[in-house]
């Protein structure tokens, strides 16, 4: 198994018997996720996706990604929420936070349509001005305000640059499978855009291993076969309910235990900036799945050691409402040693010649021990290294654990009714047809 | 006054009389920050910095920044915590999150030495491989592990690229003023690096408007005169204790009130990705100043509307432990309208021709109203626009409010004793001389 969960730094914070008390709920939750009735009522398609994904579309994604890589300098990915965070998390996890500055074998990948901010969109237009551009718009309905605005803007740009016909070849649409009247799918088919499918049985935040995430991930130069293989490994590893062995079940149980001990905030921590967006993805996955009915753990994230010099003081010694879930690789992507120096004015001569990974691993262990002593439980999730296989594995692990955790908490982990509230108000304020006379 | 605090979306969550109850503490806190005895005992130099900063050094920063802009393609800024976040927040606030891709009149600015991650450092070395490079190392003592490692690595790179003498002209050191034996200042003077001062009477998280932040900010093409002028305006606007008028005092009082009503988490929100690092800076400022003695509000941050499609569900309907502090400009940096389209399959024809800023402002208002209805108090901080003057103003506002807020809470807002805990453990684990025989 390429992933391990170390609970030794959390056990002392869990009351005697409270793990045992949650085990029946955990077993019921595990069975519920697999129950055919539940799976036809809820969007649980991600559960078997690593096995039953559409091979024809998967091959087409790879072919299409190679074409896009040759055709453009900038690849603009338009999507919000689950149509944004998964792909960005994957690319940064595998290629690092500086992927655009480093990538010499393909286009820069920029994400757009995830806000209504004129500044961010205008900046990206400026970046695209003298570049060749392709666009991937990702939207199930095609009517979500943020991506719809960005798609209009970039469609206009591409049609100006390449003419109507030229633009058609540079626009890729990931949307609903069925071309119902008035949908993006119908529009795309009519115009002739190549389309990919947002699976109807997988919710946005669980969709990174579908075409939603895979096309941008492949364009960024990641090996999506390896990513699916990693998810497939996880699917097999977590197929059976066995509390002592099933890491996804144990993680779900521990975080619920810590929550019931008064830990209101889960702090997802890593020791590499490349995992910043894995943190963002986790915040959506857990926050949106569990934050309802006035329940749920508030998810936050940090990149250490930089944030040890900002939020570290709070973690060590602030209100005791936190627990940490640390993501840590066994090996880094790069090997780099600390140079020797003639003078030791910086006082680090004692670690000169050592690898940064070695020092980083001591920073990690020292931090865990310090925070635990300060009253902050730590759950440590270790993986082999930052590659496609491990990302796929981690995705499946966290998705399954999230579903189980939500059911243990007593909420439906697959809906997000609260997201509509701001949209409804916005539509009323903007005077959207159909909202006349409604009050905020 | 270029900044306004709107408390109308928080008032209903504040019990009758609880604001009044905190006013004596607020007045005492305000006086304490200004008390000469306190100011000689604590690092409160930021209070008068916009007036009494070192003009000679300030001019030298501007001259030096122009020289650096001509001399290199990549400017590497080495620092952690307060020697990192302020400059990055300022640059992204003024120039946007894509500042490196957009800047055509100067070098790309990269931040390093803020983690021990070999991947991030190796990536930056790869970016620098075929580029001309200058380095600014920012460290009071010069012995903090993270920047010390990065400085060794980049010193080696520069000496290989330009020889020992050539490297001297490309390294800029911001450190303690006094060249005590064994310090970075002594080393820099001996070798001949140009140096700037980390003020001894200003703590890291309050230091962005000193040389610590100003040199990188100026190299990125920002107008530091305007930034200081904005801070100076704020200093004058908040010079008197007047609860009805002094916005910094009112913000400090409101957040303490909301905290005592059970709101454990403050969520700093904006509607532009350019403010992501302003959020990070705020998290350090407040988290490190207040998170001690098992007290303090846990600071988190978000960029809307993207995070309305991730954490929005939790904010709307999760555990009722949050309040939001929203930062919102009156005007954006760019004007951009929503294009008209022949077909309205995306359903946004009703806002075609409107500006994105108009729609974004309705998203903001709709969200505030939805979250308030859901039980989340909102404090709204409005500023004119994302320029240098407003950044300077906001910095002073939040620093002063933080100091007052910490005193109201009953902690010392200027120390960070908890940050030492992980360092001590790390040193023991690494076998640092002087730590032999100590136990974790």
Tab-separated table of C-alpha atoms in Angstrom, chain B:
chain	number	residue	atom	x	y	z
B	1	UNK	CA	-10.593	58.657	4.593
B	2	UNK	CA	-9.906	55.975	1.991
B	3	UNK	CA	-11.167	53.081	4.124
B	4	UNK	CA	-14.577	52.360	5.570
B	5	UNK	CA	-15.800	49.743	8.030
B	6	UNK	CA	-19.419	48.712	7.671
B	7	UNK	CA	-20.715	46.957	10.773
B	8	UNK	CA	-24.415	46.766	9.813
B	9	UNK	CA	-24.056	43.053	8.957
B	10	UNK	CA	-22.565	42.251	12.350
B	11	UNK	CA	-24.669	44.333	14.721
B	12	UNK	CA	-27.500	41.798	15.053
B	13	UNK	CA	-24.981	39.227	16.358
B	14	UNK	CA	-23.630	41.469	19.085
B	15	UNK	CA	-25.502	41.330	22.385
B	16	UNK	CA	-26.927	44.554	23.725
B	17	UNK	CA	-24.355	46.393	25.767
B	18	UNK	CA	-21.425	44.165	24.867
B	19	UNK	CA	-19.840	46.808	22.641
B	20	UNK	CA	-20.209	49.313	25.459
B	21	UNK	CA	-18.680	46.856	27.886
B	22	UNK	CA	-15.512	46.581	25.784
B	23	UNK	CA	-15.056	50.316	25.253
B	24	UNK	CA	-13.016	50.986	28.406
B	25	UNK	CA	-10.695	48.113	27.482
B	26	UNK	CA	-10.426	49.493	23.944
B	27	UNK	CA	-9.555	52.948	25.187
B	28	UNK	CA	-6.975	51.515	27.579
B	29	UNK	CA	-5.512	49.441	24.735
B	30	UNK	CA	-5.356	52.445	22.445
B	31	UNK	CA	-3.527	54.438	25.119
B	32	UNK	CA	-1.203	51.539	25.911
B	33	UNK	CA	0.007	51.331	22.288
B	34	UNK	CA	0.891	55.026	22.484
B	35	UNK	CA	2.347	54.956	26.003
B	36	UNK	CA	6.075	55.848	25.862
B	37	UNK	CA	6.857	53.180	28.485
B	38	UNK	CA	5.128	50.469	26.428
B	39	UNK	CA	6.776	51.730	23.272
B	40	UNK	CA	10.215	51.439	24.762
B	41	UNK	CA	9.466	47.965	26.139
B	42	UNK	CA	7.767	46.544	23.010
B	43	UNK	CA	8.575	46.693	19.272
B	44	UNK	CA	5.992	49.351	18.422
B	45	UNK	CA	8.143	51.261	15.918
B	46	UNK	CA	5.559	50.643	13.172
B	47	UNK	CA	3.236	53.125	14.931
B	48	UNK	CA	5.204	56.164	13.785
B	49	UNK	CA	7.128	54.583	10.891
B	50	UNK	CA	5.123	56.389	8.156
B	51	UNK	CA	6.509	59.627	9.587
B	52	UNK	CA	9.902	58.850	11.052
B	53	UNK	CA	11.315	56.336	8.556
B	54	UNK	CA	14.927	56.714	7.460
B	55	UNK	CA	14.777	58.995	4.389
B	56	UNK	CA	18.353	58.283	3.353
B	57	UNK	CA	17.748	54.533	3.299
B	58	UNK	CA	14.392	55.015	1.576
B	59	UNK	CA	16.081	56.898	-1.291
B	60	UNK	CA	18.781	54.262	-1.468
B	61	UNK	CA	16.095	51.555	-1.787
B	62	UNK	CA	14.643	53.333	-4.815
B	63	UNK	CA	18.038	53.782	-6.474
B	64	UNK	CA	19.006	50.203	-5.710
B	65	UNK	CA	15.684	48.871	-7.055
B	66	UNK	CA	16.274	50.636	-10.381
B	67	UNK	CA	19.766	49.116	-10.568
B	68	UNK	CA	18.405	45.641	-9.822
B	69	UNK	CA	15.665	46.036	-12.452
B	70	UNK	CA	18.305	46.660	-15.107
B	71	UNK	CA	20.689	43.974	-13.898
B	72	UNK	CA	18.599	40.797	-13.798
B	73	UNK	CA	15.779	38.680	-15.209
B	74	UNK	CA	14.998	37.006	-11.892
B	75	UNK	CA	15.047	38.638	-8.468
B	76	UNK	CA	15.114	36.051	-5.694
B	77	UNK	CA	13.790	37.278	-2.346
B	78	UNK	CA	14.912	35.040	0.513
B	79	UNK	CA	12.935	35.346	3.742
B	80	UNK	CA	10.316	33.621	5.886
B	81	UNK	CA	7.252	34.779	7.859
B	82	UNK	CA	7.305	38.544	8.204
B	83	UNK	CA	10.307	38.710	5.873
B	84	UNK	CA	8.198	37.139	3.114
B	85	UNK	CA	4.444	37.631	3.328
B	86	UNK	CA	4.245	41.429	3.446
B	87	UNK	CA	6.185	42.007	0.225
B	88	UNK	CA	4.321	39.270	-1.617
B	89	UNK	CA	0.968	40.602	-0.374
B	90	UNK	CA	1.862	44.129	-1.530
B	91	UNK	CA	3.071	43.076	-4.978
B	92	UNK	CA	0.035	40.881	-5.688
B	93	UNK	CA	-2.364	43.505	-4.266
B	94	UNK	CA	-0.999	46.185	-6.596
B	95	UNK	CA	0.124	44.152	-9.616
B	96	UNK	CA	-2.128	41.076	-9.458
B	97	UNK	CA	-1.432	37.405	-8.856
B	98	UNK	CA	0.099	37.074	-12.355
B	99	UNK	CA	2.662	39.812	-11.775
B	100	UNK	CA	5.575	37.771	-13.071
B	101	UNK	CA	3.850	36.822	-16.314
B	102	UNK	CA	2.760	40.428	-16.880
B	103	UNK	CA	5.779	42.468	-15.845
B	104	UNK	CA	7.674	43.634	-18.907
B	105	UNK	CA	9.700	46.401	-17.265
B	106	UNK	CA	11.656	44.451	-14.724
B	107	UNK	CA	12.683	41.073	-13.406
B	108	UNK	CA	10.385	38.284	-12.296
B	109	UNK	CA	10.252	38.307	-8.478
B	110	UNK	CA	10.368	34.895	-6.798
B	111	UNK	CA	10.211	34.213	-3.080
B	112	UNK	CA	12.481	31.557	-1.588
B	113	UNK	CA	13.859	30.474	1.764
B	114	UNK	CA	10.376	30.188	3.222
B	115	UNK	CA	10.436	26.396	3.456
B	116	UNK	CA	12.986	23.581	3.640
B	117	UNK	CA	11.398	21.838	0.677
B	118	UNK	CA	14.030	20.615	-1.819
B	119	UNK	CA	11.470	20.632	-4.643
B	120	UNK	CA	10.556	24.316	-4.424
B	121	UNK	CA	14.212	25.359	-4.167
B	122	UNK	CA	15.298	23.082	-7.040
B	123	UNK	CA	12.516	24.403	-9.252
B	124	UNK	CA	13.687	27.948	-8.666
B	125	UNK	CA	17.291	26.960	-9.468
B	126	UNK	CA	15.988	25.513	-12.743
B	127	UNK	CA	14.145	28.760	-13.495
B	128	UNK	CA	17.347	30.705	-12.791
B	129	UNK	CA	19.606	28.409	-14.846
B	130	UNK	CA	19.802	30.499	-18.001
B	131	UNK	CA	18.805	33.807	-16.466
B	132	UNK	CA	20.555	36.779	-14.884
B	133	UNK	CA	19.855	36.725	-11.170
B	134	UNK	CA	20.013	39.066	-8.167
B	135	UNK	CA	19.284	38.046	-4.588
B	136	UNK	CA	17.863	39.857	-1.568
B	137	UNK	CA	18.284	37.929	1.663
B	138	UNK	CA	16.132	39.213	4.516
B	139	UNK	CA	16.928	37.921	7.984
B	140	UNK	CA	17.387	39.832	11.218
B	141	UNK	CA	19.877	37.399	12.720
B	142	UNK	CA	20.954	35.651	9.557
B	143	UNK	CA	20.726	32.321	11.347
B	144	UNK	CA	17.094	31.298	10.710
B	145	UNK	CA	17.378	27.838	9.153
B	146	UNK	CA	15.094	28.252	6.111
B	147	UNK	CA	16.549	31.470	4.652
B	148	UNK	CA	20.085	30.479	5.689
B	149	UNK	CA	19.850	27.309	3.562
B	150	UNK	CA	18.429	29.177	0.556
B	151	UNK	CA	21.055	31.894	0.864
B	152	UNK	CA	23.872	29.316	0.785
B	153	UNK	CA	22.338	27.745	-2.320
B	154	UNK	CA	21.897	31.028	-4.194
B	155	UNK	CA	25.250	32.450	-3.087
B	156	UNK	CA	26.842	29.357	-4.589
B	157	UNK	CA	24.836	29.832	-7.801
B	158	UNK	CA	25.786	33.502	-8.134
B	159	UNK	CA	29.456	32.837	-7.430
B	160	UNK	CA	29.449	30.140	-10.125
B	161	UNK	CA	27.681	32.428	-12.587
B	162	UNK	CA	29.533	35.683	-11.928
B	163	UNK	CA	32.611	34.844	-9.858
B	164	UNK	CA	33.086	35.978	-6.272
B	165	UNK	CA	33.357	39.661	-7.144
B	166	UNK	CA	30.472	39.647	-9.598
B	167	UNK	CA	28.251	37.966	-7.024
B	168	UNK	CA	28.952	40.684	-4.464
B	169	UNK	CA	27.234	43.249	-6.699
B	170	UNK	CA	24.149	41.066	-7.052
B	171	UNK	CA	23.492	40.247	-3.402
B	172	UNK	CA	21.504	42.628	-1.201
B	173	UNK	CA	21.200	41.975	2.490
B	174	UNK	CA	18.406	43.249	4.722
B	175	UNK	CA	19.381	42.544	8.312
B	176	UNK	CA	20.140	43.932	11.748
B	177	UNK	CA	21.715	47.383	11.765
B	178	UNK	CA	24.567	46.602	14.129
B	179	UNK	CA	27.485	44.455	12.926
B	180	UNK	CA	27.855	42.386	16.083
B	181	UNK	CA	30.411	39.578	15.854
B	182	UNK	CA	29.124	36.505	14.032
B	183	UNK	CA	26.098	38.219	12.512
B	184	UNK	CA	24.934	38.499	8.905
B	185	UNK	CA	25.576	42.248	9.063
B	186	UNK	CA	29.221	41.695	10.003
B	187	UNK	CA	29.565	39.106	7.221
B	188	UNK	CA	27.859	41.376	4.653
B	189	UNK	CA	30.059	44.354	5.534
B	190	UNK	CA	33.202	42.216	5.346
B	191	UNK	CA	32.309	40.829	1.911
B	192	UNK	CA	30.906	44.113	0.609
B	193	UNK	CA	27.206	43.397	0.058
B	194	UNK	CA	24.935	46.424	0.076
B	195	UNK	CA	22.823	46.266	3.224
B	196	UNK	CA	19.472	47.536	4.433
B	197	UNK	CA	18.026	47.527	7.918
B	198	UNK	CA	15.523	45.271	9.665
B	199	UNK	CA	14.411	47.812	12.286
B	200	UNK	CA	15.065	46.615	15.819
B	201	UNK	CA	11.877	48.209	17.121
B	202	UNK	CA	9.509	46.555	14.615
B	203	UNK	CA	8.557	42.871	14.715
B	204	UNK	CA	8.606	40.778	11.526
B	205	UNK	CA	4.862	40.710	10.900
B	206	UNK	CA	4.676	44.517	11.287
B	207	UNK	CA	7.696	45.222	9.049
B	208	UNK	CA	6.354	45.368	5.479
B	209	UNK	CA	6.768	49.154	5.226
B	210	UNK	CA	10.427	48.979	6.274
B	211	UNK	CA	13.297	47.909	3.992
B	212	UNK	CA	12.157	44.327	4.653
B	213	UNK	CA	9.215	44.796	2.313
B	214	UNK	CA	10.093	47.947	0.416
B	215	UNK	CA	13.076	46.701	-1.619
B	216	UNK	CA	11.234	43.737	-3.215
B	217	UNK	CA	8.095	45.872	-3.605
B	218	UNK	CA	10.069	48.575	-5.429
B	219	UNK	CA	11.841	46.031	-7.651
B	220	UNK	CA	8.418	44.690	-8.666
B	221	UNK	CA	7.612	48.161	-9.984
B	222	UNK	CA	5.419	49.526	-7.210
B	223	UNK	CA	5.494	53.166	-6.142
B	224	UNK	CA	6.779	53.011	-2.569
B	225	UNK	CA	6.374	56.762	-2.055
B	226	UNK	CA	2.631	56.363	-2.582
B	227	UNK	CA	2.603	53.359	-0.268
B	228	UNK	CA	4.235	55.322	2.560
B	229	UNK	CA	1.904	58.262	1.899
B	230	UNK	CA	-1.093	55.933	2.290
B	231	UNK	CA	0.249	54.662	5.602
B	232	UNK	CA	0.877	58.240	6.670
B	233	UNK	CA	-2.747	59.162	5.900
B	234	UNK	CA	-3.879	56.241	8.058
B	235	UNK	CA	-1.553	57.256	10.873
B	236	UNK	CA	-3.189	60.691	10.939
B	237	UNK	CA	-6.734	59.349	10.548
B	238	UNK	CA	-6.323	56.960	13.494
B	239	UNK	CA	-4.347	59.234	15.792
B	240	UNK	CA	-7.219	59.953	18.164
B	241	UNK	CA	-9.290	57.630	20.264
B	242	UNK	CA	-12.854	58.250	19.198
B	243	UNK	CA	-14.967	55.148	19.179
B	244	UNK	CA	-17.467	56.486	16.671
B	245	UNK	CA	-14.793	57.600	14.212
B	246	UNK	CA	-11.648	55.538	14.744
B	247	UNK	CA	-12.201	52.582	12.416
B	248	UNK	CA	-9.190	50.657	13.717
B	249	UNK	CA	-10.547	50.797	17.264
B	250	UNK	CA	-14.029	49.814	16.107
B	251	UNK	CA	-12.763	46.845	14.114
B	252	UNK	CA	-10.745	45.655	17.127
B	253	UNK	CA	-13.793	45.946	19.384
B	254	UNK	CA	-16.203	44.238	16.988
B	255	UNK	CA	-13.967	41.226	16.414
B	256	UNK	CA	-13.479	40.769	20.156
B	257	UNK	CA	-17.239	41.049	20.661
B	258	UNK	CA	-17.951	38.433	18.006
B	259	UNK	CA	-15.298	36.190	19.523
B	260	UNK	CA	-16.943	36.395	22.907
B	261	UNK	CA	-20.253	35.480	21.226
B	262	UNK	CA	-18.710	32.114	20.288
B	263	UNK	CA	-17.238	32.943	16.890
B	264	UNK	CA	-13.916	31.095	17.034
B	265	UNK	CA	-12.843	31.622	13.414
B	266	UNK	CA	-12.377	34.857	11.461
B	267	UNK	CA	-12.625	34.316	7.735
B	268	UNK	CA	-10.845	37.031	5.705
B	269	UNK	CA	-12.589	37.142	2.331
B	270	UNK	CA	-12.035	39.063	-0.865
B	271	UNK	CA	-13.500	38.879	-4.355
B	272	UNK	CA	-10.217	39.010	-6.269
B	273	UNK	CA	-7.364	36.489	-6.492
B	274	UNK	CA	-4.976	39.452	-6.179
B	275	UNK	CA	-5.773	39.549	-2.448
B	276	UNK	CA	-4.863	35.920	-1.725
B	277	UNK	CA	-1.562	36.943	-0.118
B	278	UNK	CA	-3.103	39.891	1.694
B	279	UNK	CA	-5.133	37.120	3.336
B	280	UNK	CA	-1.941	35.218	4.147
B	281	UNK	CA	-0.376	38.369	5.591
B	282	UNK	CA	-3.477	38.988	7.730
B	283	UNK	CA	-3.402	35.414	8.993
B	284	UNK	CA	0.153	35.880	10.209
B	285	UNK	CA	-0.515	39.331	11.653
B	286	UNK	CA	-3.533	38.246	13.688
B	287	UNK	CA	-2.716	34.592	14.306
B	288	UNK	CA	0.786	35.262	15.573
B	289	UNK	CA	-0.199	38.341	17.568
B	290	UNK	CA	-3.192	36.825	19.336
B	291	UNK	CA	-2.796	33.044	19.264
B	292	UNK	CA	-1.255	32.546	22.690
B	293	UNK	CA	-2.142	31.641	26.271
B	294	UNK	CA	-4.764	29.291	24.722
B	295	UNK	CA	-6.601	32.355	23.432
B	296	UNK	CA	-7.212	34.027	20.103
B	297	UNK	CA	-9.448	33.934	17.054
B	298	UNK	CA	-8.312	31.388	14.454
B	299	UNK	CA	-7.727	33.329	11.210
B	300	UNK	CA	-8.568	31.718	7.856
B	301	UNK	CA	-8.881	33.251	4.398
B	302	UNK	CA	-10.725	32.785	1.140
B	303	UNK	CA	-11.042	34.255	-2.312
B	304	UNK	CA	-14.637	34.499	-3.485
B	305	UNK	CA	-16.488	33.638	-5.610
B	306	UNK	CA	-14.209	30.648	-6.240
B	307	UNK	CA	-14.365	29.587	-2.604
B	308	UNK	CA	-18.138	30.017	-2.523
B	309	UNK	CA	-17.982	26.887	-4.670
B	310	UNK	CA	-15.812	25.108	-2.108
B	311	UNK	CA	-16.079	26.453	1.447
B	312	UNK	CA	-19.265	28.401	0.686
B	313	UNK	CA	-21.451	25.484	1.732
B	314	UNK	CA	-19.734	25.353	5.136
B	315	UNK	CA	-19.980	29.111	5.615
B	316	UNK	CA	-23.672	29.111	4.722
B	317	UNK	CA	-24.728	26.124	6.748
B	318	UNK	CA	-21.914	24.444	8.748
B	319	UNK	CA	-21.040	24.867	12.426
B	320	UNK	CA	-21.902	28.411	13.475
B	321	UNK	CA	-18.378	29.319	14.660
B	322	UNK	CA	-17.423	31.777	11.898
B	323	UNK	CA	-17.514	35.447	11.202
B	324	UNK	CA	-16.290	37.016	7.989
B	325	UNK	CA	-14.211	40.123	7.412
B	326	UNK	CA	-14.607	41.112	3.772
B	327	UNK	CA	-12.139	43.335	1.902
B	328	UNK	CA	-13.747	45.027	-1.058
B	329	UNK	CA	-12.565	47.805	-3.399
B	330	UNK	CA	-14.829	50.574	-4.696
B	331	UNK	CA	-13.230	50.273	-8.133
B	332	UNK	CA	-11.302	47.478	-9.877
B	333	UNK	CA	-7.943	47.935	-11.601
B	334	UNK	CA	-9.309	46.944	-15.003
B	335	UNK	CA	-12.597	47.729	-16.715
B	336	UNK	CA	-14.099	44.777	-18.560
B	337	UNK	CA	-17.626	44.211	-19.848
B	338	UNK	CA	-19.478	40.961	-20.435
B	339	UNK	CA	-19.640	40.382	-24.203
B	340	UNK	CA	-22.957	40.080	-25.986
B	341	UNK	CA	-23.591	36.799	-27.789
B	342	UNK	CA	-25.913	35.711	-30.584
B	343	UNK	CA	-27.202	32.731	-28.621
B	344	UNK	CA	-28.080	32.775	-24.937
B	345	UNK	CA	-27.498	29.090	-24.138
B	346	UNK	CA	-25.410	30.178	-21.142
B	347	UNK	CA	-28.333	32.154	-19.743
B	348	UNK	CA	-26.274	35.271	-18.964
B	349	UNK	CA	-27.689	37.423	-21.755
B	350	UNK	CA	-29.482	39.514	-19.112
B	351	UNK	CA	-26.111	40.848	-17.875
B	352	UNK	CA	-24.402	41.125	-21.280
B	353	UNK	CA	-22.927	44.600	-21.663
B	354	UNK	CA	-22.655	45.074	-17.889
B	355	UNK	CA	-19.205	45.414	-16.322
B	356	UNK	CA	-17.726	42.475	-14.443
B	357	UNK	CA	-17.190	44.822	-11.509
B	358	UNK	CA	-20.931	45.499	-11.378
B	359	UNK	CA	-21.740	41.773	-11.348
B	360	UNK	CA	-18.962	41.075	-8.824
B	361	UNK	CA	-20.364	43.768	-6.517
B	362	UNK	CA	-23.784	42.063	-6.646
B	363	UNK	CA	-22.153	38.702	-5.928
B	364	UNK	CA	-20.536	40.341	-2.899
B	365	UNK	CA	-23.760	41.902	-1.625
B	366	UNK	CA	-25.788	38.746	-2.307
B	367	UNK	CA	-23.220	36.683	-0.441
B	368	UNK	CA	-23.085	38.967	2.577
B	369	UNK	CA	-26.883	38.884	2.851
B	370	UNK	CA	-27.002	35.097	2.417
B	371	UNK	CA	-24.295	34.441	5.003
B	372	UNK	CA	-25.801	36.849	7.520
B	373	UNK	CA	-29.157	35.121	7.108
B	374	UNK	CA	-27.334	31.815	7.651
B	375	UNK	CA	-25.935	33.064	10.961
B	376	UNK	CA	-22.507	34.387	9.960
B	377	UNK	CA	-21.721	37.972	11.018
B	378	UNK	CA	-19.949	40.075	8.392
B	379	UNK	CA	-17.600	43.026	8.859
B	380	UNK	CA	-17.044	44.840	5.570
B	381	UNK	CA	-13.843	46.805	4.992
B	382	UNK	CA	-14.053	48.899	1.818
B	383	UNK	CA	-11.125	50.700	0.216
B	384	UNK	CA	-10.888	52.871	-2.913
B	385	UNK	CA	-8.891	50.620	-5.214
B	386	UNK	CA	-5.975	48.214	-5.411
B	387	UNK	CA	-3.077	50.653	-5.585
B	388	UNK	CA	-0.013	51.434	-3.488
B	389	UNK	CA	-1.654	54.204	-1.445
B	390	UNK	CA	-4.552	51.992	-0.390
B	391	UNK	CA	-2.224	49.102	0.441
B	392	UNK	CA	-0.187	51.356	2.737
B	393	UNK	CA	-3.375	52.581	4.346
B	394	UNK	CA	-4.743	49.072	4.875
B	395	UNK	CA	-1.450	47.875	6.365
B	396	UNK	CA	-1.431	50.605	8.973
B	397	UNK	CA	-5.138	50.086	9.717
B	398	UNK	CA	-4.766	46.347	10.294
B	399	UNK	CA	-1.515	46.704	12.292
B	400	UNK	CA	-2.984	49.274	14.656
B	401	UNK	CA	-6.251	47.338	15.011
B	402	UNK	CA	-4.245	44.182	15.717
B	403	UNK	CA	-2.261	45.784	18.513
B	404	UNK	CA	-5.429	47.187	20.108
B	405	UNK	CA	-7.274	43.911	19.643
B	406	UNK	CA	-4.497	41.890	21.273
B	407	UNK	CA	-4.457	44.143	24.323
B	408	UNK	CA	-8.253	43.925	24.591
B	409	UNK	CA	-7.961	40.127	24.468
B	410	UNK	CA	-5.358	40.314	27.239
B	411	UNK	CA	-2.277	39.027	25.427
B	412	UNK	CA	0.964	40.685	24.367
B	413	UNK	CA	0.469	41.188	20.629
B	414	UNK	CA	4.172	41.653	19.892
B	415	UNK	CA	5.845	38.384	20.897
B	416	UNK	CA	5.668	34.871	19.436
B	417	UNK	CA	7.117	32.503	22.042
B	418	UNK	CA	5.324	29.472	20.552
B	419	UNK	CA	7.307	29.650	17.311
B	420	UNK	CA	10.404	28.451	19.159
B	421	UNK	CA	8.900	25.059	20.076
B	422	UNK	CA	9.256	23.422	16.665
B	423	UNK	CA	12.676	24.983	16.140
B	424	UNK	CA	13.998	23.625	19.417
B	425	UNK	CA	12.753	20.118	18.584
B	426	UNK	CA	14.201	20.338	15.085
B	427	UNK	CA	17.589	21.436	16.436
B	428	UNK	CA	17.637	18.547	18.913
B	429	UNK	CA	16.700	16.075	16.154
B	430	UNK	CA	19.373	17.510	13.849
B	431	UNK	CA	22.031	17.452	16.589
B	432	UNK	CA	22.711	21.179	16.543
B	433	UNK	CA	25.671	22.175	18.721
B	434	UNK	CA	24.365	23.493	22.028
B	435	UNK	CA	21.332	21.197	22.010
B	436	UNK	CA	23.170	18.030	23.046
B	437	UNK	CA	21.450	16.172	25.849
B	438	UNK	CA	18.259	18.241	25.609
B	439	UNK	CA	15.076	16.228	25.355
B	440	UNK	CA	12.018	16.858	23.254
